[in-house]
Structures are given as structure tokens and as C-alpha cells.
């Protein structure tokens, strides 16, 4: 049995600190063709895919100790504000017992909401730039 908290989006081999939810969305990009060979019926052909991720988490404004194995709020904000090639980060979508997929992504948006003086929630949205493929074993 695979439980949802084991599935993770990793950026440069690090997960995001305080994650509560990771969402993956894959949408087909299609092109419509209408030819005489098809007798006037339009056909859809998949020509690519758009892959996006949404990660939600909890920020502790008074952490007891830092960690270098996870990306914290400042790391995520720096990615959200990056430009050019610095805005692209390698990602892996990992599911224990399942396949791992990898590619490069950019931050589409970042938001946070203060819940109290000690905590806030955040949402960061990523979009794959280029291909997203099964990692070789």
C-alpha cells in the first residue's frame, strides 16, 4: 500500500520543507485535423503534454533547527523570483514502489498566507519545461 505522504516532488534531490500535499497534473496538448481521408470527421492527435505540480506546506517562523536536506521558505522564494536559466530546476516525482519521473521545471507562482504569528501556509506551482520522462533505473 502506498500512502499519499510518501509521494514527493523533489527539486535538485531535495523536498520542500513542511510539505502537506503534492499534486501532479498531466494534460494532453492536441492538434485537430480534418482531412478528406477521414470523411469529414475531425481527429485529435496528441502532440505533447503539459505537466504541472502544486505543492502545499506549512512554514514555521520559529524553527528549532535548520536543515540542509530540504528547501525552506527562502529557497522557494528565491526560485520564484529567479529569471532566465536560474529559474529552471531539475525535478523528480518519486513514488516508493513505483516509477520515478524527471525533467526540468520553473516556478509559475508562489503564495503564502499567515495563520498566526508562528505559522503560515504556502502554495507553490511548478510547470515542466521540456520533457518529463521515466527515470532510467
Short mmCIF file of N, CA and C in Angstrom, two decimals:
data_model
loop_
_atom_site.label_atom_id
_atom_site.label_comp_id
_atom_site.label_asym_id
_atom_site.label_seq_id
_atom_site.Cartn_x
_atom_site.Cartn_y
_atom_site.Cartn_z
N UNK A 1 0.84 -1.19 0.00
CA UNK A 1 0.00 0.00 0.00
C UNK A 1 0.88 1.24 0.00
N UNK A 2 0.59 2.18 -0.88
CA UNK A 2 1.33 3.43 -0.94
C UNK A 2 0.45 4.52 -0.34
N UNK A 3 0.98 5.19 0.63
CA UNK A 3 0.23 6.26 1.27
C UNK A 3 0.66 7.60 0.68
N UNK A 4 -0.25 8.54 0.60
CA UNK A 4 -0.02 9.81 -0.07
C UNK A 4 1.18 10.58 0.42
N UNK A 5 1.52 10.49 1.68
CA UNK A 5 2.63 11.29 2.17
C UNK A 5 3.98 10.74 1.72
N UNK A 6 4.02 9.56 1.12
CA UNK A 6 5.27 9.01 0.60
C UNK A 6 5.58 9.54 -0.80
N UNK A 7 4.61 10.07 -1.50
CA UNK A 7 4.81 10.60 -2.85
C UNK A 7 5.37 12.00 -2.72
N UNK A 8 6.44 12.29 -3.47
CA UNK A 8 7.10 13.57 -3.28
C UNK A 8 7.65 14.14 -4.57
N UNK A 9 7.55 15.45 -4.69
CA UNK A 9 8.25 16.19 -5.73
C UNK A 9 9.58 16.62 -5.14
N UNK A 10 10.67 16.27 -5.82
CA UNK A 10 12.00 16.66 -5.36
C UNK A 10 12.59 17.66 -6.34
N UNK A 11 13.18 18.71 -5.81
CA UNK A 11 13.87 19.72 -6.60
C UNK A 11 15.35 19.61 -6.30
N UNK A 12 16.14 19.33 -7.33
CA UNK A 12 17.57 19.11 -7.13
C UNK A 12 17.82 18.15 -5.97
N UNK A 13 17.05 17.06 -5.93
CA UNK A 13 17.15 15.98 -4.93
C UNK A 13 16.72 16.39 -3.53
N UNK A 14 16.09 17.54 -3.37
CA UNK A 14 15.59 17.97 -2.06
C UNK A 14 14.07 18.14 -2.12
N UNK A 15 13.39 17.80 -1.03
CA UNK A 15 11.96 18.08 -0.95
C UNK A 15 11.76 19.44 -0.31
N UNK A 16 10.53 19.93 -0.36
CA UNK A 16 10.21 21.22 0.24
C UNK A 16 9.87 21.01 1.72
N UNK A 17 10.40 21.88 2.55
CA UNK A 17 10.20 21.79 3.99
C UNK A 17 8.74 22.02 4.35
N UNK A 18 8.21 21.19 5.23
CA UNK A 18 6.85 21.36 5.75
C UNK A 18 5.75 20.98 4.78
N UNK A 19 6.06 20.15 3.77
CA UNK A 19 5.04 19.78 2.79
C UNK A 19 3.86 19.09 3.44
N UNK A 20 2.67 19.45 2.99
CA UNK A 20 1.46 18.77 3.44
C UNK A 20 0.75 18.09 2.28
N UNK A 21 1.05 18.53 1.04
CA UNK A 21 0.37 17.95 -0.12
C UNK A 21 1.17 18.23 -1.38
N UNK A 22 1.28 17.22 -2.25
CA UNK A 22 1.88 17.37 -3.58
C UNK A 22 0.83 16.93 -4.61
N UNK A 23 0.58 17.78 -5.61
CA UNK A 23 -0.39 17.45 -6.65
C UNK A 23 0.29 17.45 -8.00
N UNK A 24 -0.01 16.47 -8.82
CA UNK A 24 0.52 16.34 -10.17
C UNK A 24 -0.64 16.43 -11.15
N UNK A 25 -0.45 17.16 -12.25
CA UNK A 25 -1.46 17.25 -13.30
C UNK A 25 -0.78 17.10 -14.65
N UNK A 26 -1.29 16.18 -15.47
CA UNK A 26 -0.79 15.97 -16.82
C UNK A 26 -1.94 16.19 -17.78
N UNK A 27 -1.77 17.15 -18.70
CA UNK A 27 -2.80 17.46 -19.70
C UNK A 27 -2.21 17.26 -21.08
N UNK A 28 -2.97 16.61 -21.94
CA UNK A 28 -2.53 16.41 -23.32
C UNK A 28 -2.67 17.70 -24.11
N UNK A 29 -1.68 17.97 -24.93
CA UNK A 29 -1.75 19.05 -25.91
C UNK A 29 -2.11 18.39 -27.22
N UNK A 30 -3.20 18.82 -27.83
CA UNK A 30 -3.67 18.15 -29.04
C UNK A 30 -3.74 19.10 -30.23
N UNK A 31 -3.79 18.51 -31.40
CA UNK A 31 -3.98 19.25 -32.65
C UNK A 31 -5.12 18.57 -33.38
N UNK A 32 -6.04 19.36 -33.90
CA UNK A 32 -7.18 18.83 -34.62
C UNK A 32 -6.86 18.79 -36.11
N UNK A 33 -7.18 17.66 -36.73
CA UNK A 33 -7.02 17.57 -38.19
C UNK A 33 -8.36 17.21 -38.81
N UNK A 34 -8.57 17.73 -39.99
CA UNK A 34 -9.78 17.44 -40.74
C UNK A 34 -9.33 17.19 -42.18
N UNK A 35 -9.40 15.92 -42.59
CA UNK A 35 -8.95 15.56 -43.93
C UNK A 35 -10.06 14.86 -44.70
N UNK A 36 -9.90 14.86 -45.98
CA UNK A 36 -10.86 14.14 -46.82
C UNK A 36 -10.80 12.64 -46.54
N UNK A 37 -9.60 12.14 -46.20
CA UNK A 37 -9.44 10.72 -45.89
C UNK A 37 -10.30 10.29 -44.71
N UNK A 38 -10.56 11.22 -43.79
CA UNK A 38 -11.36 10.91 -42.60
C UNK A 38 -12.85 11.14 -42.86
N UNK A 39 -13.24 11.42 -44.11
CA UNK A 39 -14.65 11.58 -44.45
C UNK A 39 -15.29 12.77 -43.77
N UNK A 40 -14.50 13.79 -43.45
CA UNK A 40 -15.05 14.99 -42.83
C UNK A 40 -15.11 14.94 -41.32
N UNK A 41 -14.71 13.80 -40.71
CA UNK A 41 -14.67 13.71 -39.26
C UNK A 41 -13.36 14.28 -38.75
N UNK A 42 -13.44 15.18 -37.78
CA UNK A 42 -12.22 15.74 -37.22
C UNK A 42 -11.56 14.72 -36.30
N UNK A 43 -10.25 14.71 -36.29
CA UNK A 43 -9.46 13.79 -35.46
C UNK A 43 -8.55 14.61 -34.55
N UNK A 44 -8.35 14.11 -33.35
CA UNK A 44 -7.43 14.74 -32.40
C UNK A 44 -6.16 13.91 -32.32
N UNK A 45 -5.03 14.58 -32.35
CA UNK A 45 -3.75 13.89 -32.24
C UNK A 45 -2.99 14.53 -31.08
N UNK A 46 -2.47 13.69 -30.18
CA UNK A 46 -1.68 14.19 -29.06
C UNK A 46 -0.29 14.55 -29.59
N UNK A 47 0.07 15.83 -29.41
CA UNK A 47 1.37 16.30 -29.89
C UNK A 47 2.32 16.65 -28.75
N UNK A 48 1.84 16.55 -27.53
CA UNK A 48 2.68 16.84 -26.37
C UNK A 48 1.86 16.79 -25.10
N UNK A 49 2.49 17.19 -24.01
CA UNK A 49 1.82 17.21 -22.71
C UNK A 49 2.25 18.43 -21.92
N UNK A 50 1.34 18.94 -21.12
CA UNK A 50 1.67 19.98 -20.15
C UNK A 50 1.63 19.32 -18.78
N UNK A 51 2.72 19.42 -18.04
CA UNK A 51 2.82 18.80 -16.72
C UNK A 51 3.02 19.90 -15.69
N UNK A 52 2.16 19.93 -14.69
CA UNK A 52 2.27 20.91 -13.62
C UNK A 52 2.20 20.23 -12.25
N UNK A 53 2.76 20.89 -11.27
CA UNK A 53 2.75 20.42 -9.89
C UNK A 53 2.29 21.56 -8.99
N UNK A 54 1.58 21.22 -7.94
CA UNK A 54 1.25 22.17 -6.88
C UNK A 54 1.70 21.54 -5.57
N UNK A 55 2.47 22.28 -4.81
CA UNK A 55 2.92 21.79 -3.50
C UNK A 55 2.41 22.75 -2.44
N UNK A 56 1.82 22.20 -1.41
CA UNK A 56 1.34 22.97 -0.28
C UNK A 56 2.15 22.59 0.94
N UNK A 57 2.33 23.54 1.85
CA UNK A 57 3.10 23.23 3.04
C UNK A 57 2.85 24.22 4.16
N UNK A 58 3.55 23.97 5.24
CA UNK A 58 3.44 24.77 6.46
C UNK A 58 4.80 25.37 6.77
N UNK A 59 4.82 26.67 7.00
CA UNK A 59 6.05 27.39 7.35
C UNK A 59 6.04 27.66 8.85
N UNK A 60 7.11 27.29 9.51
CA UNK A 60 7.30 27.58 10.93
C UNK A 60 8.25 28.78 11.02
N UNK A 61 7.76 29.91 11.50
CA UNK A 61 8.59 31.11 11.58
C UNK A 61 9.61 31.04 12.70
N UNK A 62 9.47 30.08 13.59
CA UNK A 62 10.40 29.91 14.71
C UNK A 62 10.95 28.48 14.73
N UNK A 63 11.68 28.08 13.68
CA UNK A 63 12.16 26.70 13.64
C UNK A 63 13.17 26.43 14.76
N UNK A 64 13.15 25.19 15.25
CA UNK A 64 14.09 24.83 16.31
C UNK A 64 15.46 24.49 15.77
N UNK A 65 15.54 24.01 14.54
CA UNK A 65 16.84 23.75 13.93
C UNK A 65 16.68 23.77 12.42
N UNK A 66 17.74 24.18 11.75
CA UNK A 66 17.72 24.25 10.29
C UNK A 66 18.03 22.89 9.69
N UNK A 67 17.74 22.76 8.41
CA UNK A 67 18.05 21.53 7.71
C UNK A 67 18.55 21.87 6.32
N UNK A 68 19.54 21.17 5.86
CA UNK A 68 20.07 21.42 4.53
C UNK A 68 19.55 20.38 3.54
N UNK A 69 18.76 19.41 4.03
CA UNK A 69 18.23 18.37 3.15
C UNK A 69 16.88 18.75 2.56
N UNK A 70 16.37 19.92 2.92
CA UNK A 70 15.07 20.36 2.41
C UNK A 70 15.18 21.83 1.99
N UNK A 71 14.32 22.21 1.03
CA UNK A 71 14.26 23.60 0.62
C UNK A 71 13.30 24.34 1.54
N UNK A 72 13.76 25.43 2.14
CA UNK A 72 12.91 26.18 3.06
C UNK A 72 12.24 27.35 2.34
N UNK A 73 11.53 28.17 3.08
CA UNK A 73 10.77 29.29 2.53
C UNK A 73 11.67 30.20 1.68
N UNK A 74 12.84 30.55 2.20
CA UNK A 74 13.73 31.45 1.48
C UNK A 74 14.21 30.83 0.17
N UNK A 75 14.49 29.52 0.18
CA UNK A 75 14.90 28.83 -1.05
C UNK A 75 13.78 28.86 -2.10
N UNK A 76 12.55 28.61 -1.65
CA UNK A 76 11.40 28.59 -2.57
C UNK A 76 11.15 29.98 -3.13
N UNK A 77 11.22 31.00 -2.28
CA UNK A 77 11.01 32.37 -2.76
C UNK A 77 12.09 32.78 -3.75
N UNK A 78 13.33 32.37 -3.51
CA UNK A 78 14.42 32.67 -4.45
C UNK A 78 14.14 32.04 -5.81
N UNK A 79 13.63 30.80 -5.82
CA UNK A 79 13.27 30.15 -7.08
C UNK A 79 12.13 30.90 -7.78
N UNK A 80 11.15 31.34 -6.99
CA UNK A 80 10.00 32.04 -7.56
C UNK A 80 10.41 33.38 -8.18
N UNK A 81 11.47 34.00 -7.66
CA UNK A 81 11.92 35.29 -8.16
C UNK A 81 13.03 35.19 -9.20
N UNK A 82 13.53 33.99 -9.44
CA UNK A 82 14.64 33.80 -10.37
C UNK A 82 14.21 34.09 -11.81
N UNK A 83 15.20 34.45 -12.63
CA UNK A 83 14.95 34.73 -14.05
C UNK A 83 15.92 33.92 -14.90
N UNK A 84 15.60 33.81 -16.18
CA UNK A 84 16.48 33.14 -17.12
C UNK A 84 16.74 31.69 -16.75
N UNK A 85 17.96 31.22 -17.01
CA UNK A 85 18.28 29.83 -16.74
C UNK A 85 18.29 29.51 -15.24
N UNK A 86 18.48 30.52 -14.40
CA UNK A 86 18.46 30.31 -12.95
C UNK A 86 17.06 29.93 -12.46
N UNK A 87 16.03 30.20 -13.27
CA UNK A 87 14.65 29.90 -12.88
C UNK A 87 14.29 28.44 -13.10
N UNK A 88 15.14 27.70 -13.81
CA UNK A 88 14.85 26.30 -14.10
C UNK A 88 15.57 25.39 -13.10
N UNK A 89 14.84 24.42 -12.60
CA UNK A 89 15.39 23.49 -11.60
C UNK A 89 15.06 22.06 -12.02
N UNK A 90 15.97 21.14 -11.76
CA UNK A 90 15.67 19.74 -12.09
C UNK A 90 14.73 19.18 -11.04
N UNK A 91 13.74 18.40 -11.50
CA UNK A 91 12.74 17.84 -10.60
C UNK A 91 12.62 16.33 -10.82
N UNK A 92 12.22 15.67 -9.76
CA UNK A 92 11.87 14.25 -9.80
C UNK A 92 10.54 14.09 -9.08
N UNK A 93 9.67 13.27 -9.66
CA UNK A 93 8.42 12.91 -8.98
C UNK A 93 8.59 11.47 -8.55
N UNK A 94 8.63 11.25 -7.24
CA UNK A 94 9.01 9.97 -6.66
C UNK A 94 7.83 9.32 -5.95
N UNK A 95 7.63 8.04 -6.21
CA UNK A 95 6.60 7.26 -5.55
C UNK A 95 7.23 5.92 -5.15
N UNK A 96 7.44 5.67 -3.85
CA UNK A 96 8.05 4.39 -3.45
C UNK A 96 7.28 3.20 -4.03
N UNK A 97 8.01 2.28 -4.62
CA UNK A 97 7.40 1.11 -5.23
C UNK A 97 6.90 1.37 -6.63
N UNK A 98 6.98 2.62 -7.08
CA UNK A 98 6.55 2.99 -8.42
C UNK A 98 7.69 3.61 -9.19
N UNK A 99 7.40 4.04 -10.39
CA UNK A 99 8.42 4.68 -11.23
C UNK A 99 8.68 6.10 -10.77
N UNK A 100 9.89 6.57 -11.05
CA UNK A 100 10.28 7.95 -10.81
C UNK A 100 10.32 8.65 -12.15
N UNK A 101 9.80 9.86 -12.21
CA UNK A 101 9.80 10.66 -13.43
C UNK A 101 10.63 11.91 -13.18
N UNK A 102 11.30 12.39 -14.24
CA UNK A 102 12.17 13.54 -14.05
C UNK A 102 12.11 14.49 -15.24
N UNK A 103 12.51 15.72 -14.98
CA UNK A 103 12.56 16.75 -16.00
C UNK A 103 13.05 18.04 -15.38
N UNK A 104 12.79 19.15 -16.05
CA UNK A 104 13.13 20.47 -15.53
C UNK A 104 11.84 21.26 -15.39
N UNK A 105 11.80 22.12 -14.38
CA UNK A 105 10.58 22.89 -14.13
C UNK A 105 10.93 24.32 -13.75
N UNK A 106 9.93 25.18 -13.89
CA UNK A 106 10.02 26.56 -13.42
C UNK A 106 8.88 26.82 -12.45
N UNK A 107 9.08 27.78 -11.56
CA UNK A 107 8.01 28.16 -10.64
C UNK A 107 7.05 29.08 -11.39
N UNK A 108 5.79 28.69 -11.44
CA UNK A 108 4.76 29.53 -12.06
C UNK A 108 4.21 30.55 -11.08
N UNK A 109 4.07 30.14 -9.81
CA UNK A 109 3.55 31.06 -8.81
C UNK A 109 3.91 30.56 -7.41
N UNK A 110 3.96 31.51 -6.49
CA UNK A 110 4.20 31.21 -5.07
C UNK A 110 3.27 32.11 -4.27
N UNK A 111 2.64 31.55 -3.25
CA UNK A 111 1.83 32.35 -2.34
C UNK A 111 1.95 31.80 -0.93
N UNK A 112 1.79 32.69 0.02
CA UNK A 112 1.76 32.24 1.42
C UNK A 112 0.71 33.05 2.16
N UNK A 113 0.21 32.44 3.20
CA UNK A 113 -0.85 33.06 4.00
C UNK A 113 -0.54 32.86 5.47
N UNK A 114 -0.47 33.95 6.21
CA UNK A 114 -0.18 33.87 7.64
C UNK A 114 -1.40 33.37 8.39
N UNK A 115 -1.19 32.34 9.20
CA UNK A 115 -2.26 31.78 10.02
C UNK A 115 -2.16 32.26 11.46
N UNK A 116 -0.94 32.58 11.86
CA UNK A 116 -0.70 33.03 13.23
C UNK A 116 0.65 33.74 13.24
N UNK A 117 1.12 34.12 14.40
CA UNK A 117 2.45 34.74 14.49
C UNK A 117 3.56 33.72 14.29
N UNK A 118 3.26 32.43 14.44
CA UNK A 118 4.29 31.40 14.37
C UNK A 118 4.27 30.59 13.09
N UNK A 119 3.13 30.55 12.40
CA UNK A 119 2.99 29.67 11.24
C UNK A 119 2.32 30.38 10.07
N UNK A 120 2.60 29.86 8.87
CA UNK A 120 1.91 30.29 7.65
C UNK A 120 1.82 29.07 6.75
N UNK A 121 0.92 29.13 5.81
CA UNK A 121 0.84 28.07 4.80
C UNK A 121 1.35 28.65 3.49
N UNK A 122 1.87 27.76 2.64
CA UNK A 122 2.33 28.20 1.33
C UNK A 122 1.82 27.27 0.25
N UNK A 123 1.76 27.80 -0.96
CA UNK A 123 1.47 27.03 -2.16
C UNK A 123 2.45 27.48 -3.22
N UNK A 124 3.08 26.53 -3.86
CA UNK A 124 3.98 26.84 -4.96
C UNK A 124 3.59 25.96 -6.15
N UNK A 125 3.50 26.57 -7.32
CA UNK A 125 3.10 25.87 -8.54
C UNK A 125 4.27 25.82 -9.51
N UNK A 126 4.52 24.63 -10.04
CA UNK A 126 5.61 24.40 -10.98
C UNK A 126 5.05 23.94 -12.32
N UNK A 127 5.78 24.25 -13.38
CA UNK A 127 5.43 23.77 -14.71
C UNK A 127 6.68 23.17 -15.33
N UNK A 128 6.53 21.96 -15.89
CA UNK A 128 7.65 21.31 -16.56
C UNK A 128 8.02 22.10 -17.81
N UNK A 129 9.30 22.31 -17.97
CA UNK A 129 9.85 22.98 -19.15
C UNK A 129 10.61 21.94 -19.94
N UNK A 130 10.07 21.52 -21.06
CA UNK A 130 10.71 20.46 -21.85
C UNK A 130 10.04 19.12 -21.56
N UNK A 131 10.83 18.06 -21.58
CA UNK A 131 10.27 16.72 -21.42
C UNK A 131 10.20 16.29 -19.95
N UNK A 132 9.28 15.39 -19.68
CA UNK A 132 9.09 14.79 -18.36
C UNK A 132 9.00 13.30 -18.61
N UNK A 133 10.05 12.58 -18.25
CA UNK A 133 10.16 11.18 -18.64
C UNK A 133 10.49 10.28 -17.47
N UNK A 134 10.22 8.99 -17.66
CA UNK A 134 10.54 8.00 -16.66
C UNK A 134 12.06 7.93 -16.51
N UNK A 135 12.52 7.97 -15.27
CA UNK A 135 13.95 7.93 -14.97
C UNK A 135 14.49 6.53 -15.28
N UNK A 136 15.69 6.49 -15.81
CA UNK A 136 16.29 5.18 -16.08
C UNK A 136 16.75 4.57 -14.77
N UNK A 137 16.59 3.25 -14.64
CA UNK A 137 16.92 2.57 -13.38
C UNK A 137 18.35 2.16 -13.36
#
